[in-house]
Short mmCIF file of C-alpha atoms in Angstrom, two decimals:
data_model
loop_
_atom_site.label_atom_id
_atom_site.label_comp_id
_atom_site.label_asym_id
_atom_site.label_seq_id
_atom_site.Cartn_x
_atom_site.Cartn_y
_atom_site.Cartn_z
CA MET Y 1 0.75 47.28 -121.65
CA ILE Y 2 -1.10 43.73 -121.22
CA TYR Y 3 0.68 40.78 -121.11
CA THR Y 4 -2.28 38.47 -122.37
CA ASP Y 5 -0.19 35.22 -122.71
CA GLN Y 6 1.33 35.65 -119.28
CA ILE Y 7 -2.29 36.12 -117.67
CA ARG Y 8 -3.52 33.50 -119.73
CA THR Y 9 -1.13 30.87 -118.57
CA ALA Y 10 -1.76 32.17 -115.19
CA VAL Y 11 -5.36 31.58 -115.04
CA LEU Y 12 -5.25 28.31 -117.06
CA ALA Y 13 -2.25 27.11 -114.23
CA ALA Y 14 -4.92 28.20 -111.39
CA CYS Y 15 -7.69 26.41 -112.91
CA CYS Y 16 -5.54 23.46 -113.42
CA THR Y 17 -4.53 23.20 -109.80
CA ALA Y 18 -7.78 23.77 -108.46
CA ILE Y 19 -9.00 20.80 -110.51
CA GLY Y 20 -5.97 18.81 -108.88
CA LEU Y 21 -6.84 19.68 -105.60
CA THR Y 22 -10.33 18.68 -106.01
CA ALA Y 23 -9.41 15.38 -107.36
CA ALA Y 24 -6.72 14.95 -104.82
CA GLU Y 25 -9.51 15.24 -101.97
CA TYR Y 26 -11.46 12.47 -103.66
CA ILE Y 27 -8.39 10.06 -104.21
CA VAL Y 28 -7.16 10.77 -100.32
CA PRO Y 29 -10.24 11.11 -98.44
CA LEU Y 30 -8.38 10.57 -95.08
CA GLU Y 31 -9.16 13.61 -93.01
CA LYS Y 32 -5.67 13.67 -91.42
CA PHE Y 33 -4.25 14.39 -94.42
CA GLU Y 34 -6.47 17.43 -95.67
CA LYS Y 35 -4.40 20.11 -93.93
CA GLN Y 36 -1.30 18.93 -95.67
CA ILE Y 37 -3.06 18.61 -98.84
CA ARG Y 38 -4.44 22.02 -98.73
CA LEU Y 39 -1.22 23.72 -97.59
CA ILE Y 40 0.90 22.05 -100.52
CA PHE Y 41 -1.96 22.93 -102.98
CA ALA Y 42 -2.18 26.18 -101.55
CA VAL Y 43 1.89 26.77 -102.46
CA ILE Y 44 1.61 25.35 -105.79
CA MET Y 45 -1.24 27.62 -106.78
CA MET Y 46 0.58 30.77 -105.54
CA THR Y 47 3.39 29.34 -107.25
CA VAL Y 48 1.73 28.57 -110.55
CA ILE Y 49 0.04 31.93 -110.54
CA LEU Y 50 2.93 34.07 -109.89
CA THR Y 51 5.47 32.53 -111.91
CA PRO Y 52 4.20 33.73 -115.23
CA LEU Y 53 3.28 36.95 -113.89
CA THR Y 54 6.91 37.49 -112.84
CA LYS Y 55 7.83 37.28 -116.40
CA ILE Y 56 6.24 40.34 -117.18
CA THR Y 57 8.96 43.18 -117.55
CA GLY Y 58 8.73 46.76 -117.46
CA GLY Y 59 7.49 49.02 -114.56
CA MET Y 60 4.94 47.05 -113.09
CA VAL Y 61 7.57 44.71 -111.64
CA SER Y 62 10.01 47.23 -110.72
CA GLU Y 63 7.10 48.88 -108.49
CA ILE Y 64 6.81 45.66 -106.21
CA PRO Y 65 8.93 45.52 -103.45
CA GLU Y 66 11.29 42.49 -102.80
CA THR Y 67 10.39 40.56 -99.65
CA GLN Y 68 11.37 37.41 -98.39
CA LEU Y 69 8.66 35.16 -97.75
CA THR Y 70 9.08 32.14 -95.32
CA ALA Y 71 6.74 28.88 -95.39
CA GLU Y 72 5.47 30.27 -91.77
CA ASP Y 73 4.55 33.31 -93.40
CA ILE Y 74 2.84 31.64 -96.28
CA THR Y 75 1.05 29.42 -93.52
CA GLU Y 76 -0.30 32.52 -91.62
CA ASN Y 77 -1.45 34.34 -94.64
CA ALA Y 78 -3.49 31.20 -95.75
CA LYS Y 79 -5.03 30.51 -92.10
CA ARG Y 80 -5.77 34.66 -92.02
CA MET Y 81 -7.50 34.03 -95.18
CA GLN Y 82 -9.33 30.67 -94.30
CA GLU Y 83 -10.74 32.71 -91.29
CA GLN Y 84 -11.64 35.72 -92.87
CA ALA Y 85 -13.65 33.61 -95.56
CA ALA Y 86 -15.38 31.64 -92.76
CA ALA Y 87 -16.24 34.58 -91.02
CA GLU Y 88 -17.67 36.18 -94.20
CA SER Y 89 -19.71 32.89 -94.59
CA ILE Y 90 -21.01 32.67 -91.05
CA ARG Y 91 -21.82 36.24 -91.10
CA THR Y 92 -24.07 35.94 -94.22
CA ALA Y 93 -25.87 32.80 -92.84
CA LEU Y 94 -26.82 34.55 -89.73
CA ASN Y 95 -28.12 37.57 -91.39
CA HIS Y 96 -30.10 35.21 -93.74
CA ALA Y 97 -31.51 33.26 -90.19
CA LEU Y 98 -32.13 36.60 -88.67
CA THR Y 99 -33.92 38.11 -91.57
CA GLU Y 100 -36.14 34.71 -92.00
CA LYS Y 101 -36.93 35.42 -87.98
CA GLU Y 102 -37.80 38.97 -88.72
CA SER Y 103 -35.47 40.38 -85.74
CA GLY Y 104 -34.71 43.83 -86.89
CA CYS Y 105 -31.23 43.08 -86.20
CA THR Y 106 -28.27 42.48 -88.74
CA VAL Y 107 -24.83 40.87 -88.20
CA GLU Y 108 -22.26 43.42 -88.67
CA SER Y 109 -19.12 41.18 -88.41
CA VAL Y 110 -18.07 37.98 -86.79
CA ILE Y 111 -14.36 36.73 -85.29
CA VAL Y 112 -13.77 33.28 -85.68
CA HIS Y 113 -10.40 30.99 -84.86
CA ILE Y 114 -9.63 27.98 -86.70
CA PRO Y 115 -7.56 25.98 -84.24
CA GLU Y 116 -4.98 23.34 -85.65
CA THR Y 117 -6.85 20.45 -84.35
CA GLY Y 118 -9.90 21.44 -86.89
CA GLY Y 119 -13.51 23.32 -86.48
CA ILE Y 120 -14.53 26.82 -86.37
CA ASP Y 121 -14.63 28.86 -82.91
CA ILE Y 122 -16.58 31.98 -83.04
CA ILE Y 123 -15.40 34.22 -80.85
CA GLU Y 124 -17.44 37.25 -81.37
CA VAL Y 125 -20.36 38.70 -83.08
CA LYS Y 126 -20.98 42.45 -83.64
CA VAL Y 127 -24.46 43.42 -84.32
CA THR Y 128 -26.45 46.56 -85.46
CA GLY Y 129 -30.24 47.01 -84.79
CA ASN Y 130 -32.35 45.28 -82.61
CA LEU Y 131 -29.83 43.79 -80.14
CA LEU Y 132 -32.15 42.21 -77.49
CA THR Y 133 -33.84 40.01 -80.23
CA GLY Y 134 -31.14 39.50 -82.19
CA THR Y 135 -28.87 38.17 -78.88
CA VAL Y 136 -31.69 36.19 -78.09
CA CYS Y 137 -31.57 34.38 -81.60
CA LEU Y 138 -27.83 34.25 -81.66
CA ARG Y 139 -27.76 32.76 -78.50
CA GLU Y 140 -29.94 30.02 -79.36
CA TRP Y 141 -27.95 29.34 -82.27
CA LEU Y 142 -24.37 29.90 -80.89
CA GLY Y 143 -24.48 28.94 -77.50
CA ASP Y 144 -23.47 31.22 -74.48
CA SER Y 145 -19.89 31.23 -74.83
CA VAL Y 146 -19.68 33.47 -78.43
CA THR Y 147 -19.37 37.32 -76.99
CA ILE Y 148 -22.25 39.33 -78.72
CA THR Y 149 -21.71 43.20 -79.03
CA GLU Y 150 -23.38 45.91 -80.46
CA GLY Y 151 -21.41 47.00 -83.79
CA GLY Y 152 -19.98 50.50 -84.03
CA GLU Y 153 -18.46 50.08 -80.51
CA PRO Y 154 -14.44 49.86 -79.72
CA ASP Y 155 -13.21 46.35 -79.17
CA ALA Y 156 -12.18 45.97 -75.36
#
């Protein structure tokens, strides 16, 4: 059974919230409020999307286990998702650059950390293919502090 009204309401609310986030970023361009605005809108977005969907009755709702999420849990999940998105974006950009250099190397995965102070710290890059050429190119772009390992090897 499909509940199109609830799904339509959730999608509409998500779009309106995204528009609100964009407007807030232009209205309050101060960088010191960026994290707070993003956290508030992430919580609002999740609430707006989930509220109409929780009104769905039937077997689907009873299968969802009840858990109590705290603000810390939500913040950690948002941070983890942000790090995953950043890592995927960096991986794509590095692969594009390695292809242009015809290095014969591909970035398999990137591990990043986003500190509270902002920025993105690249911790490790796993590569496959021509490791020597790939390492030379990656060191040139990322510096010596990034660990570059051959993909498929277990983490130390």
